[in-house]
N, CA, C and O atoms as a CHARMM CRD file, in Angstrom:
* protein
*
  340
    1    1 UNK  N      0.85000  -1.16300   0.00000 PROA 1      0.00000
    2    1 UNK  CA     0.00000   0.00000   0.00000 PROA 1      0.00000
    3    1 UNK  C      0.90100   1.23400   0.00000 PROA 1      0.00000
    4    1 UNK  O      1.83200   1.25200   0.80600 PROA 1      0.00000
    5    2 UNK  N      0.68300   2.44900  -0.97100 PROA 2      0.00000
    6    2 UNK  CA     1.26100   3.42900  -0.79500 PROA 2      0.00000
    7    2 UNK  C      0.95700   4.43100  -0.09300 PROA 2      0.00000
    8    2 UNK  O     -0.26400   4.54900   0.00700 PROA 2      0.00000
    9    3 UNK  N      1.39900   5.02000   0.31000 PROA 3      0.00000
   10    3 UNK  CA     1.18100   6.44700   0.61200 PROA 3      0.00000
   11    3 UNK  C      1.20500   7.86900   0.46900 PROA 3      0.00000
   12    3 UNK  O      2.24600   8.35900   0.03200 PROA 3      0.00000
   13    4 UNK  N      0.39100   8.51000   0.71300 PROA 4      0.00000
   14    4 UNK  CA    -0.29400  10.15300  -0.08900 PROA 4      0.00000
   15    4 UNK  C      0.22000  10.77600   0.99300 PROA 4      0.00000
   16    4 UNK  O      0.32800  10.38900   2.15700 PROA 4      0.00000
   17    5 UNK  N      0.62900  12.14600   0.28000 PROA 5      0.00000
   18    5 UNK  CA     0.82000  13.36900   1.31900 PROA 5      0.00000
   19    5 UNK  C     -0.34700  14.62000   1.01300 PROA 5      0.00000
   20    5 UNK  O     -0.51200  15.29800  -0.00100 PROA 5      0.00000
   21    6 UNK  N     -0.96900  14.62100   2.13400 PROA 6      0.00000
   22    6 UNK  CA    -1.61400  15.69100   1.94600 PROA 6      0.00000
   23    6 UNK  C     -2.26000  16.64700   2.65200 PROA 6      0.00000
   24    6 UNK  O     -2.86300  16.49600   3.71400 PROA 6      0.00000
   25    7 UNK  N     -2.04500  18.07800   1.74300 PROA 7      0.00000
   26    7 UNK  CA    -2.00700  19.44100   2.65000 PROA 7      0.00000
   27    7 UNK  C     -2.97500  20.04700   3.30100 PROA 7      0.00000
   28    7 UNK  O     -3.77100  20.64100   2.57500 PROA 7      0.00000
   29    8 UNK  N     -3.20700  20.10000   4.66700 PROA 8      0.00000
   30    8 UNK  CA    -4.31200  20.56900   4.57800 PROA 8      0.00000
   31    8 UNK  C     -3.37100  21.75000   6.16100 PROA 8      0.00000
   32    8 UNK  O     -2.19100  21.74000   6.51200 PROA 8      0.00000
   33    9 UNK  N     -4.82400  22.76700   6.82900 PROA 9      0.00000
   34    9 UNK  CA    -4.02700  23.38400   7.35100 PROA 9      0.00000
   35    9 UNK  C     -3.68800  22.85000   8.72900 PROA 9      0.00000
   36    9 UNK  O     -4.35900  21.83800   8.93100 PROA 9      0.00000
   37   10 UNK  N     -3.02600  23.10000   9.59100 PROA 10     0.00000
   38   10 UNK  CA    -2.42700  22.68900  10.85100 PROA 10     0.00000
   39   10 UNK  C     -2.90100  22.57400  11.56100 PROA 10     0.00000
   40   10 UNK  O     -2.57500  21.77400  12.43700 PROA 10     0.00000
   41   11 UNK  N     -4.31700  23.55700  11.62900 PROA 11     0.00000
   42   11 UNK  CA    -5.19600  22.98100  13.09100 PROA 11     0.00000
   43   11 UNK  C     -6.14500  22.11600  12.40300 PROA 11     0.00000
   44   11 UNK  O     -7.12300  21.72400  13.04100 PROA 11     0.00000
   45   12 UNK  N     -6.03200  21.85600  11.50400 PROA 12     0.00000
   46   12 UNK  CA    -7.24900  20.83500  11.07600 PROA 12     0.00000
   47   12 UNK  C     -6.80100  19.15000  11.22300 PROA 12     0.00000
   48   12 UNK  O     -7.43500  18.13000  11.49400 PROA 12     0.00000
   49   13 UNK  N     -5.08500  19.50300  10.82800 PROA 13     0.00000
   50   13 UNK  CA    -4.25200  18.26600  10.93200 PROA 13     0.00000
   51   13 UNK  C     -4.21000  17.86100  12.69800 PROA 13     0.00000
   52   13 UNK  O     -4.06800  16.70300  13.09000 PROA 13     0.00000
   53   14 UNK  N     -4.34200  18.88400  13.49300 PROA 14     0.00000
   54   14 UNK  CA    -3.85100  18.34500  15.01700 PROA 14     0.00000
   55   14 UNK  C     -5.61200  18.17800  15.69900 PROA 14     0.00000
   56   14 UNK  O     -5.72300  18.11200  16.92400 PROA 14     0.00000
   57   15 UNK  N     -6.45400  18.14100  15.11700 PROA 15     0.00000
   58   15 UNK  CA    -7.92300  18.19900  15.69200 PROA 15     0.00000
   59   15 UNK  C     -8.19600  17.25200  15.11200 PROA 15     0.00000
   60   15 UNK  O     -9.07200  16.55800  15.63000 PROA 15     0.00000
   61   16 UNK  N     -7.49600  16.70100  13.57700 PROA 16     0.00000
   62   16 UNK  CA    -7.96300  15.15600  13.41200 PROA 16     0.00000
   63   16 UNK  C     -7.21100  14.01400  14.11800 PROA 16     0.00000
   64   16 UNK  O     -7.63600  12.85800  14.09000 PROA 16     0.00000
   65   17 UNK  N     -5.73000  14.48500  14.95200 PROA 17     0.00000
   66   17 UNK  CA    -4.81000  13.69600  15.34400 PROA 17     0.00000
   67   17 UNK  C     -5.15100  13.47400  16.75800 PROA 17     0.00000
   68   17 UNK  O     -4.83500  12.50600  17.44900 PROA 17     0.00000
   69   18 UNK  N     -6.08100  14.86700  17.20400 PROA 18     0.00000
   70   18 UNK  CA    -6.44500  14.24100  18.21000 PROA 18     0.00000
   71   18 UNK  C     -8.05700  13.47000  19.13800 PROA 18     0.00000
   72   18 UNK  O     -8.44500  13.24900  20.28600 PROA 18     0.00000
   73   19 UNK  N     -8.49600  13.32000  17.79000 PROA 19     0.00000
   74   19 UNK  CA    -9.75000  12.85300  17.42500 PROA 19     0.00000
   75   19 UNK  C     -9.39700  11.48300  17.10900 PROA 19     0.00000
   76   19 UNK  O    -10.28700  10.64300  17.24000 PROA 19     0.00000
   77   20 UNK  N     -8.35300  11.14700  16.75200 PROA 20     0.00000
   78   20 UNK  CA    -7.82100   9.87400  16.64600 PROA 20     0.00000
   79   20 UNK  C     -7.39800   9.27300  17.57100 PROA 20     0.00000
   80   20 UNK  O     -7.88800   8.17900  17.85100 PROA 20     0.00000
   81   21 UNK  N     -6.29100   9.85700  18.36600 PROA 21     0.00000
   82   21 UNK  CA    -5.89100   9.51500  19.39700 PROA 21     0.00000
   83   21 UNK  C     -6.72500   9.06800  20.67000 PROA 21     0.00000
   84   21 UNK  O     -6.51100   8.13700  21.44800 PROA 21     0.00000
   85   22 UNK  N     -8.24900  10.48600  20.63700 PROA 22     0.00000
   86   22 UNK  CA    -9.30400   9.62300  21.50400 PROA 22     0.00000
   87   22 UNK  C     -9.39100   8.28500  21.39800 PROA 22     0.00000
   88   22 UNK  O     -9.23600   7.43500  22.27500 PROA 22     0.00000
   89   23 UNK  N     -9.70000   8.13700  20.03800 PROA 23     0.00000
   90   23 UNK  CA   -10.10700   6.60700  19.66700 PROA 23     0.00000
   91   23 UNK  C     -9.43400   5.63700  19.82400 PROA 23     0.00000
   92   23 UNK  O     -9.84000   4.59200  19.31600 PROA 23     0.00000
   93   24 UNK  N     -8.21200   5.63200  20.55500 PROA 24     0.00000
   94   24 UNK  CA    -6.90200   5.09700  20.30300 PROA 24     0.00000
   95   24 UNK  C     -6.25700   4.53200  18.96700 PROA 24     0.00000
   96   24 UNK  O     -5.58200   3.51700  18.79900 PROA 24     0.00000
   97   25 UNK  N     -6.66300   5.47900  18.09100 PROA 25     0.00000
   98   25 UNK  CA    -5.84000   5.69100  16.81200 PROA 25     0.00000
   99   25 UNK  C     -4.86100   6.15900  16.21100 PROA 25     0.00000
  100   25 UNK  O     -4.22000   6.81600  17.03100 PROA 25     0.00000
  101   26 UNK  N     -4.14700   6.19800  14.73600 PROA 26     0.00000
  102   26 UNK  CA    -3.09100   6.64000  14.79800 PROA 26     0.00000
  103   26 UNK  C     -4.46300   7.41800  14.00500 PROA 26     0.00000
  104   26 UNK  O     -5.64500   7.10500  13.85900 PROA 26     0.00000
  105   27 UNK  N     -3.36900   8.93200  13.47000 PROA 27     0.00000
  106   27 UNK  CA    -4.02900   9.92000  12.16200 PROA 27     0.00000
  107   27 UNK  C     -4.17600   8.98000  11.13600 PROA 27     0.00000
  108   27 UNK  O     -5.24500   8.94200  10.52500 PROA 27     0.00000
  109   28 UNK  N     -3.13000   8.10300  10.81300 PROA 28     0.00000
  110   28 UNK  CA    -3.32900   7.09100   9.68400 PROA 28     0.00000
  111   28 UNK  C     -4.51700   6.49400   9.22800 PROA 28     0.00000
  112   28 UNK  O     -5.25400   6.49400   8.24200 PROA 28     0.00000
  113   29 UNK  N     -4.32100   5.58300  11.21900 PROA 29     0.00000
  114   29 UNK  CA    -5.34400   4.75300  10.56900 PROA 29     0.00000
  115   29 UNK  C     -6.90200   5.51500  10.52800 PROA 29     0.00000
  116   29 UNK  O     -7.85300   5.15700   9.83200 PROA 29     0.00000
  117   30 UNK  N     -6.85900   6.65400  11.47600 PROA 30     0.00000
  118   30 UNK  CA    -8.37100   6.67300  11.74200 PROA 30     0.00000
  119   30 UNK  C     -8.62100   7.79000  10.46300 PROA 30     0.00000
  120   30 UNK  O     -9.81100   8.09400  10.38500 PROA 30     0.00000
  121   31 UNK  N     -7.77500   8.45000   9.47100 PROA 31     0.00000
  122   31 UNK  CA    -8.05000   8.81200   8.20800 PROA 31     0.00000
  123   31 UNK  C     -8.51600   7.41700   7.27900 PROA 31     0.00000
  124   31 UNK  O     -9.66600   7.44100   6.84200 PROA 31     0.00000
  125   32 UNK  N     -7.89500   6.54000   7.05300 PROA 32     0.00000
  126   32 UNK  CA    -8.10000   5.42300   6.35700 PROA 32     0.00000
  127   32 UNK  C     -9.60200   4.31600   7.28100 PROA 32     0.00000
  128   32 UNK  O     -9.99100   3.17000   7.05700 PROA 32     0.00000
  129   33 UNK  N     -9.86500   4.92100   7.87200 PROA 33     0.00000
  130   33 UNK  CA   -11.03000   4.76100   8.56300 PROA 33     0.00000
  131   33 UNK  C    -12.08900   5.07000   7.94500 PROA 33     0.00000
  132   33 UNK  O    -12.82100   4.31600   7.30400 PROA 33     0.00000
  133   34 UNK  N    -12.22900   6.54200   8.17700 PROA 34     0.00000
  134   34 UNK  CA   -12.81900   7.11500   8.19200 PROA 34     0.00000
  135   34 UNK  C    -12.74400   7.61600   6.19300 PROA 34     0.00000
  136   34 UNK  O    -13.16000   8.68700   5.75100 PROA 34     0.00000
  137   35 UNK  N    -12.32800   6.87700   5.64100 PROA 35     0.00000
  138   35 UNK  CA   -12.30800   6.65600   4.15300 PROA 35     0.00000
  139   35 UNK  C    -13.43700   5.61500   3.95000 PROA 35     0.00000
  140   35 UNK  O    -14.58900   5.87200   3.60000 PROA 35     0.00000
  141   36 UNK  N    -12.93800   4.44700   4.21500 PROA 36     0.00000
  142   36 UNK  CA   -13.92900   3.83000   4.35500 PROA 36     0.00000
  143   36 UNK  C    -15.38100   3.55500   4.62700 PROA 36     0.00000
  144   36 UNK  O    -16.14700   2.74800   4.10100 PROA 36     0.00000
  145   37 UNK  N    -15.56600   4.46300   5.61700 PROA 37     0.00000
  146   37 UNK  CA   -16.85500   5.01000   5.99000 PROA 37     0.00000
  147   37 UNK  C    -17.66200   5.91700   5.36800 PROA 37     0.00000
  148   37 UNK  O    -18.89100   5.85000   5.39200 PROA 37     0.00000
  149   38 UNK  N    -16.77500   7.10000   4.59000 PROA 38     0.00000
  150   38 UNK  CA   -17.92200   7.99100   4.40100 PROA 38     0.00000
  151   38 UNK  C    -18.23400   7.51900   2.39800 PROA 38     0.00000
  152   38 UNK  O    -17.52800   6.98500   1.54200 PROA 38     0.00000
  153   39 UNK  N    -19.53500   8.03800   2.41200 PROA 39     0.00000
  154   39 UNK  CA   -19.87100   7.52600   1.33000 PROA 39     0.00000
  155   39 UNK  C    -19.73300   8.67700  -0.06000 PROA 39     0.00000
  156   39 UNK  O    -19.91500   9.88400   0.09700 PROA 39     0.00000
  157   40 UNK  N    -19.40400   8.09100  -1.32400 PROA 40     0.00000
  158   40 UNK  CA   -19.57900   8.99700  -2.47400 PROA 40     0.00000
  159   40 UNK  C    -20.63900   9.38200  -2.94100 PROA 40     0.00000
  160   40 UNK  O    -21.46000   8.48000  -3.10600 PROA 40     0.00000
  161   41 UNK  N    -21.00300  10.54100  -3.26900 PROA 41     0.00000
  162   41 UNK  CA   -22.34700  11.38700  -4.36400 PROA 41     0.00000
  163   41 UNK  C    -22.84000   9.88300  -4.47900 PROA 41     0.00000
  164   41 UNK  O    -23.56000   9.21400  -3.73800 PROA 41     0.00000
  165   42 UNK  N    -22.15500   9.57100  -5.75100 PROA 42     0.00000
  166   42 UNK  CA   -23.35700   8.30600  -6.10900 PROA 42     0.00000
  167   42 UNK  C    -24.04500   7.44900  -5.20000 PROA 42     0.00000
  168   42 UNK  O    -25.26600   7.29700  -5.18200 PROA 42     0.00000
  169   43 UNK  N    -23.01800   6.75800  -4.26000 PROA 43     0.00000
  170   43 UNK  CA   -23.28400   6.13100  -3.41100 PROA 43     0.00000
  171   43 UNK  C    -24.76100   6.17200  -2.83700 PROA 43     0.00000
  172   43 UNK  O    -25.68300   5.35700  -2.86500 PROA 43     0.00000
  173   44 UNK  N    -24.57400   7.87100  -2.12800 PROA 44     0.00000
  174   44 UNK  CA   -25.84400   8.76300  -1.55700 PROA 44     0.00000
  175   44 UNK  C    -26.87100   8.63300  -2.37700 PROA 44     0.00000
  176   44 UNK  O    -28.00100   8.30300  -2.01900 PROA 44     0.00000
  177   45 UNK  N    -26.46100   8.93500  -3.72900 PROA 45     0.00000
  178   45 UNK  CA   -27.95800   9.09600  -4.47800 PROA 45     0.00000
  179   45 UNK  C    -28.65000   7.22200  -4.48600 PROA 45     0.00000
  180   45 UNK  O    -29.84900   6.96200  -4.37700 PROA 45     0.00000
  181   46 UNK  N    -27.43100   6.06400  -4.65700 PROA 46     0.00000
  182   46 UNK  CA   -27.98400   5.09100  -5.14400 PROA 46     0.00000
  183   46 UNK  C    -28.86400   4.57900  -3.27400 PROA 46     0.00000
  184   46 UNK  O    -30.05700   4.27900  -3.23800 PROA 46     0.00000
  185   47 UNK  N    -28.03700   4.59200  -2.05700 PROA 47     0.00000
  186   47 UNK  CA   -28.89600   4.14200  -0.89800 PROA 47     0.00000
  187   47 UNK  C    -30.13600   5.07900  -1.45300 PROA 47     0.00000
  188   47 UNK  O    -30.95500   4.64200  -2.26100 PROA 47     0.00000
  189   48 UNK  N    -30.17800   6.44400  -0.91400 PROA 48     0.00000
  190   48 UNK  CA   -31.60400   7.36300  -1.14900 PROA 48     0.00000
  191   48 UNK  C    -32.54000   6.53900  -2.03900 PROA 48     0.00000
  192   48 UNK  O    -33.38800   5.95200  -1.36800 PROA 48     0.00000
  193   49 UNK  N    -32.63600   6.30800  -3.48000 PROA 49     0.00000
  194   49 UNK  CA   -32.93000   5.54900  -4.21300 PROA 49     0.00000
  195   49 UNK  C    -33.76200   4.32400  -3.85300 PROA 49     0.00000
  196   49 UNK  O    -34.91000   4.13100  -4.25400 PROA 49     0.00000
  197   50 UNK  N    -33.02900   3.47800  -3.01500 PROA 50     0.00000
  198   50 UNK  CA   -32.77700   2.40200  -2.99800 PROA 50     0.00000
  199   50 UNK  C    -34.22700   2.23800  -1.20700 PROA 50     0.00000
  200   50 UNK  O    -35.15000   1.49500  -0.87400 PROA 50     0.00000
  201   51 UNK  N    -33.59300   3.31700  -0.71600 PROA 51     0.00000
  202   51 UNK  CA   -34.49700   4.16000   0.38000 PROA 51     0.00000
  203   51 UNK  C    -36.04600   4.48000  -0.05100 PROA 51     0.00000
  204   51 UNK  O    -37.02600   3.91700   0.43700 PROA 51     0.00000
  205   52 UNK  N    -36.07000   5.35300  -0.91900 PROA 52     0.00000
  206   52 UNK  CA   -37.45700   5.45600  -1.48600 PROA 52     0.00000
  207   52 UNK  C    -38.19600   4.05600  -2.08100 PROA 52     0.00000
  208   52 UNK  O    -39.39000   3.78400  -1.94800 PROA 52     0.00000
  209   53 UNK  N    -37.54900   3.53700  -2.51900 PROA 53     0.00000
  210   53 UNK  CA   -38.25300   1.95100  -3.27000 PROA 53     0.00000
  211   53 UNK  C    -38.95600   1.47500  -2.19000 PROA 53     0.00000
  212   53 UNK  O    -40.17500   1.64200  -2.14400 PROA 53     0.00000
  213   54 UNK  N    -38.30700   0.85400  -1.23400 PROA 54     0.00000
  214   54 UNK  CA   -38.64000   0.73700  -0.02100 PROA 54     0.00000
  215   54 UNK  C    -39.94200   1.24700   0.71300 PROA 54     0.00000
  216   54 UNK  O    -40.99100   0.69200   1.04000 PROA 54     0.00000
  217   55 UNK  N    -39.55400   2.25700   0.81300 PROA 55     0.00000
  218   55 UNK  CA   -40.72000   3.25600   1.00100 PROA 55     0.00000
  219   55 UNK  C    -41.79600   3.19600   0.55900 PROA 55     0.00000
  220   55 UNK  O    -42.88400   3.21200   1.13400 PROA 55     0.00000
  221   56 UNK  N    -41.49500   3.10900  -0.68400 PROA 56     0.00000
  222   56 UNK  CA   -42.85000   2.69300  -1.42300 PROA 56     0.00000
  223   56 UNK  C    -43.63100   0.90400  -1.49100 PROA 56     0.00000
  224   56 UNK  O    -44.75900   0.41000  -1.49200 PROA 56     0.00000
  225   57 UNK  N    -42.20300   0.44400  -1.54100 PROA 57     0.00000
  226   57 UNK  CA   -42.77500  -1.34600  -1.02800 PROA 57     0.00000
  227   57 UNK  C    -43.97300  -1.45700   0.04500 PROA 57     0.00000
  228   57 UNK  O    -45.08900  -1.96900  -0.05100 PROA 57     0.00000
  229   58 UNK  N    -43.24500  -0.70000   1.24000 PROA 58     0.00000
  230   58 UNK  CA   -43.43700  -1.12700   2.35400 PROA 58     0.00000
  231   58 UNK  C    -45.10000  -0.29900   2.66200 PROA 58     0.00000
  232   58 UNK  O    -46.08100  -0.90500   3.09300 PROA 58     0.00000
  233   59 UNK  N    -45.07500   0.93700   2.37200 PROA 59     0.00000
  234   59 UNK  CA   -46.21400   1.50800   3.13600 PROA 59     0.00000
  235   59 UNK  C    -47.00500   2.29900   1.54900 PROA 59     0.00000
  236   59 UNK  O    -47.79400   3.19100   1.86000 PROA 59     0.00000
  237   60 UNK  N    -46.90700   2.12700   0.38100 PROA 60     0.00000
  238   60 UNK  CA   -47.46600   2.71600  -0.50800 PROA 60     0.00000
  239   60 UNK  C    -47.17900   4.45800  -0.74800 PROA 60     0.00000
  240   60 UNK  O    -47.97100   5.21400  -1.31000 PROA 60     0.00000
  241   61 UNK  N    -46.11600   4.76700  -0.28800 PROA 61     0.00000
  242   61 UNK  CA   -45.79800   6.19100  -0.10800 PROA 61     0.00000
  243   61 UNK  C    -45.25300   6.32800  -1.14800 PROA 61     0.00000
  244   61 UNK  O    -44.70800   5.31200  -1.57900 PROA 61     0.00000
  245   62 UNK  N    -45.16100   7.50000  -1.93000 PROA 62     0.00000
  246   62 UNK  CA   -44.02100   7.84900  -3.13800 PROA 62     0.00000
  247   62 UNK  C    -44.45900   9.26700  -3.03800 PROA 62     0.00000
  248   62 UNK  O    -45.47600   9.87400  -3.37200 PROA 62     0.00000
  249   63 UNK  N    -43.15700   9.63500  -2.36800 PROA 63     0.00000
  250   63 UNK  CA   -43.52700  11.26800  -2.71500 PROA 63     0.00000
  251   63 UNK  C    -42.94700  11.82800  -3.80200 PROA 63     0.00000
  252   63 UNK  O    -41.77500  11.61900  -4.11300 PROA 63     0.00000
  253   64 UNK  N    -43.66800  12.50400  -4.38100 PROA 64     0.00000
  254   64 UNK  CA   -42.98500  13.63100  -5.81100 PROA 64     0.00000
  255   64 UNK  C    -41.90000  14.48500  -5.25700 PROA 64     0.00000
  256   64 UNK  O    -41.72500  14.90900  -4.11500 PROA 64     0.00000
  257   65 UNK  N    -41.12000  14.65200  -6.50300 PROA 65     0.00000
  258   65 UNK  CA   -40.25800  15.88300  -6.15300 PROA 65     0.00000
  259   65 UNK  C    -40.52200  16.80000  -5.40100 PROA 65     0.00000
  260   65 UNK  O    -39.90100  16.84800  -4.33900 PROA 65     0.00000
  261   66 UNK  N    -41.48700  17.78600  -5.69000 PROA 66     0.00000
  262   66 UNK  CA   -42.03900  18.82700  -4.57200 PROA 66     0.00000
  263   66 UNK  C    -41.83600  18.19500  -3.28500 PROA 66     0.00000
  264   66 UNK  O    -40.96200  18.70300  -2.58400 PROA 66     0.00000
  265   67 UNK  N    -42.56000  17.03500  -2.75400 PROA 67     0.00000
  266   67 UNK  CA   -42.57200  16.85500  -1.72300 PROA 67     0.00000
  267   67 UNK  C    -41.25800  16.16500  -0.67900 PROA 67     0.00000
  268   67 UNK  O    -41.02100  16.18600   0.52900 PROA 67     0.00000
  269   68 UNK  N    -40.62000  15.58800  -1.86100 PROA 68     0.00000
  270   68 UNK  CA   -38.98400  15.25800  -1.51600 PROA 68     0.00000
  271   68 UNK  C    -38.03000  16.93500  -0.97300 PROA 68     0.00000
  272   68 UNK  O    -37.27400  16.94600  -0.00200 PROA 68     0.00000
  273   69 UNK  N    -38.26000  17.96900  -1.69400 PROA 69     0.00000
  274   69 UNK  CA   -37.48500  19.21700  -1.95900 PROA 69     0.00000
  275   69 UNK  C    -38.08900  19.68500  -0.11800 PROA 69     0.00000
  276   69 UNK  O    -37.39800  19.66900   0.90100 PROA 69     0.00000
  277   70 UNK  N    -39.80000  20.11700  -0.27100 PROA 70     0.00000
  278   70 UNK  CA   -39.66100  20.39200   0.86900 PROA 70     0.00000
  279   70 UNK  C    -39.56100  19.61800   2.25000 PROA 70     0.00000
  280   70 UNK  O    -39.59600  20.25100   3.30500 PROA 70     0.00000
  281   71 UNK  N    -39.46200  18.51500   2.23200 PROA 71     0.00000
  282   71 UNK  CA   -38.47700  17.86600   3.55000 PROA 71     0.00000
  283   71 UNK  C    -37.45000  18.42600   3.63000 PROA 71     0.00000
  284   71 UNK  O    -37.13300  19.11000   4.60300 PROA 71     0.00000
  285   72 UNK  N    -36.34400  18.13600   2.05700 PROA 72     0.00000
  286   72 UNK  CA   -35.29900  18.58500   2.43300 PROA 72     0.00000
  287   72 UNK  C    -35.33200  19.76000   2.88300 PROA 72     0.00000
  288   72 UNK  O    -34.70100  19.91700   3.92800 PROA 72     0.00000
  289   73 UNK  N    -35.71400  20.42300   2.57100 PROA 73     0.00000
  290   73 UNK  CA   -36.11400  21.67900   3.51200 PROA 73     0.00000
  291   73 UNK  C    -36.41300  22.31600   4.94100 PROA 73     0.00000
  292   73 UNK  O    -36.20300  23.30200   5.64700 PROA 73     0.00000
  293   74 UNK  N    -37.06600  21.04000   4.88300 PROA 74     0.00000
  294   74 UNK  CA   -37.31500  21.11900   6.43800 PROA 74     0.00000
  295   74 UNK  C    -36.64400  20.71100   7.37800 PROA 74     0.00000
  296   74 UNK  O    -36.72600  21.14200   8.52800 PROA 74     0.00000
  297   75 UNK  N    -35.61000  19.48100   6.83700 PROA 75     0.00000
  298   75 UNK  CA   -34.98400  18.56400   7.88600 PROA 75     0.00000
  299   75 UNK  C    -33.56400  19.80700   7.92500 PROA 75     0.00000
  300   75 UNK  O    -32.79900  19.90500   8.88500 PROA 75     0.00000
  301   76 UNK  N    -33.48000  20.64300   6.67200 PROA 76     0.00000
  302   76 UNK  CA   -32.38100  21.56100   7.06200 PROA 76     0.00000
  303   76 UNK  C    -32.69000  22.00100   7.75600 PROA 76     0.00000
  304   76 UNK  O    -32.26200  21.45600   8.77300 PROA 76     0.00000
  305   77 UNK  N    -33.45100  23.03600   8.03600 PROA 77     0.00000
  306   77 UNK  CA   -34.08400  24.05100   9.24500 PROA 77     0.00000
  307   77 UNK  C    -33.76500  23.45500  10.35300 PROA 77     0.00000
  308   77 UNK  O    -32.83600  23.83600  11.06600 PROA 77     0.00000
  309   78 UNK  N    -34.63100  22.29200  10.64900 PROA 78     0.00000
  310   78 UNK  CA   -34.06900  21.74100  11.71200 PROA 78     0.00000
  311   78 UNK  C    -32.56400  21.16100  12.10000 PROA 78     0.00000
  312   78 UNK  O    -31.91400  21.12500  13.14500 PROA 78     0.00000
  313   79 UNK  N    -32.48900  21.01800  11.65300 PROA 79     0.00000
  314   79 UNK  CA   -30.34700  20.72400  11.66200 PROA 79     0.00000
  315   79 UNK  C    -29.94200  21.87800  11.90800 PROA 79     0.00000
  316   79 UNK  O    -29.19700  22.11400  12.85900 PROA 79     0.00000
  317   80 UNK  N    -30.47900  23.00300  10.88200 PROA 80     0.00000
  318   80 UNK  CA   -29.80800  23.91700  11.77600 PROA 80     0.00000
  319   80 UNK  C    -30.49100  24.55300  13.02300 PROA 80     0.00000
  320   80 UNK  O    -30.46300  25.75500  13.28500 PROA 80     0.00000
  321   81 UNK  N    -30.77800  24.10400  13.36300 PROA 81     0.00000
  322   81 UNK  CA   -31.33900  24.58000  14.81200 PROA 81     0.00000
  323   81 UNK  C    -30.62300  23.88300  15.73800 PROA 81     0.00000
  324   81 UNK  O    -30.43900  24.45000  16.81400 PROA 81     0.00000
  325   82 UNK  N    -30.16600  22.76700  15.58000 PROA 82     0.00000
  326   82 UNK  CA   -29.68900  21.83600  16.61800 PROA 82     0.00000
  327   82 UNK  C    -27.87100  21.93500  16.22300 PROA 82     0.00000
  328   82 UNK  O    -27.19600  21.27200  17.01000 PROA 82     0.00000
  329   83 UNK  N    -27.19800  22.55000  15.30700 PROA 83     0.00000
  330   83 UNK  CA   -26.22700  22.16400  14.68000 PROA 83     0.00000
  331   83 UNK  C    -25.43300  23.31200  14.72500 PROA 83     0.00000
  332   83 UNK  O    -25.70600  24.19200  13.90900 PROA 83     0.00000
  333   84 UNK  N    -24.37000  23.52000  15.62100 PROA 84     0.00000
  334   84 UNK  CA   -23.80000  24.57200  15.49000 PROA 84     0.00000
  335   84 UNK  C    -22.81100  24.98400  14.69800 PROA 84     0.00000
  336   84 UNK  O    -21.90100  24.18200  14.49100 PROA 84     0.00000
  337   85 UNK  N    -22.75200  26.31700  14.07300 PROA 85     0.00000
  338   85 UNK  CA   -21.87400  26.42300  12.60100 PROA 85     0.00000
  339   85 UNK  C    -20.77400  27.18300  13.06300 PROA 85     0.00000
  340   85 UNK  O    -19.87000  27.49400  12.28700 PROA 85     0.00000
């Protein structure tokens, strides 16, 4: 396996090192972790997707766009209410 160098700024590098270290991690591993974990665009769109089908299997629901847009809407509002920036 190789390895990447990469720049980012200094307090971002020592707040992930020591976010790791909670975990009893190295920066390494809990970057290569935490690779693993988070998911790509597509990814998102194909679970969501994959989420709504479901949705609709299970309880006959299919919401239209409109009604997809304003959730998202709403569940922002609320995030940001609870979510400090």
């Amino acid at each position: 396996m190789s390895d990447a160098n990469v720049r980012i700024p200094e307090e971002a590098r020592d707040r992930l090192a020591a976010i790791a270290a909670a975990e009893g991690l190295s920066l390494r591993a809990y970057l290569a972790r935490l690779a693993e974990t988070l998911l790509t665009p597509a990814e998102r769109a194909e679970r969501a997707a994959k989420a709504l089908a479901a949705l609709k299997e299970w309880t006959g629901y299919a919401p239209s766009a409109a009604e997809q847009s304003a959730l998202d809407r709403e569940l922002d509002r609320r995030l940001a209410q609870v979510t400090p920036r």
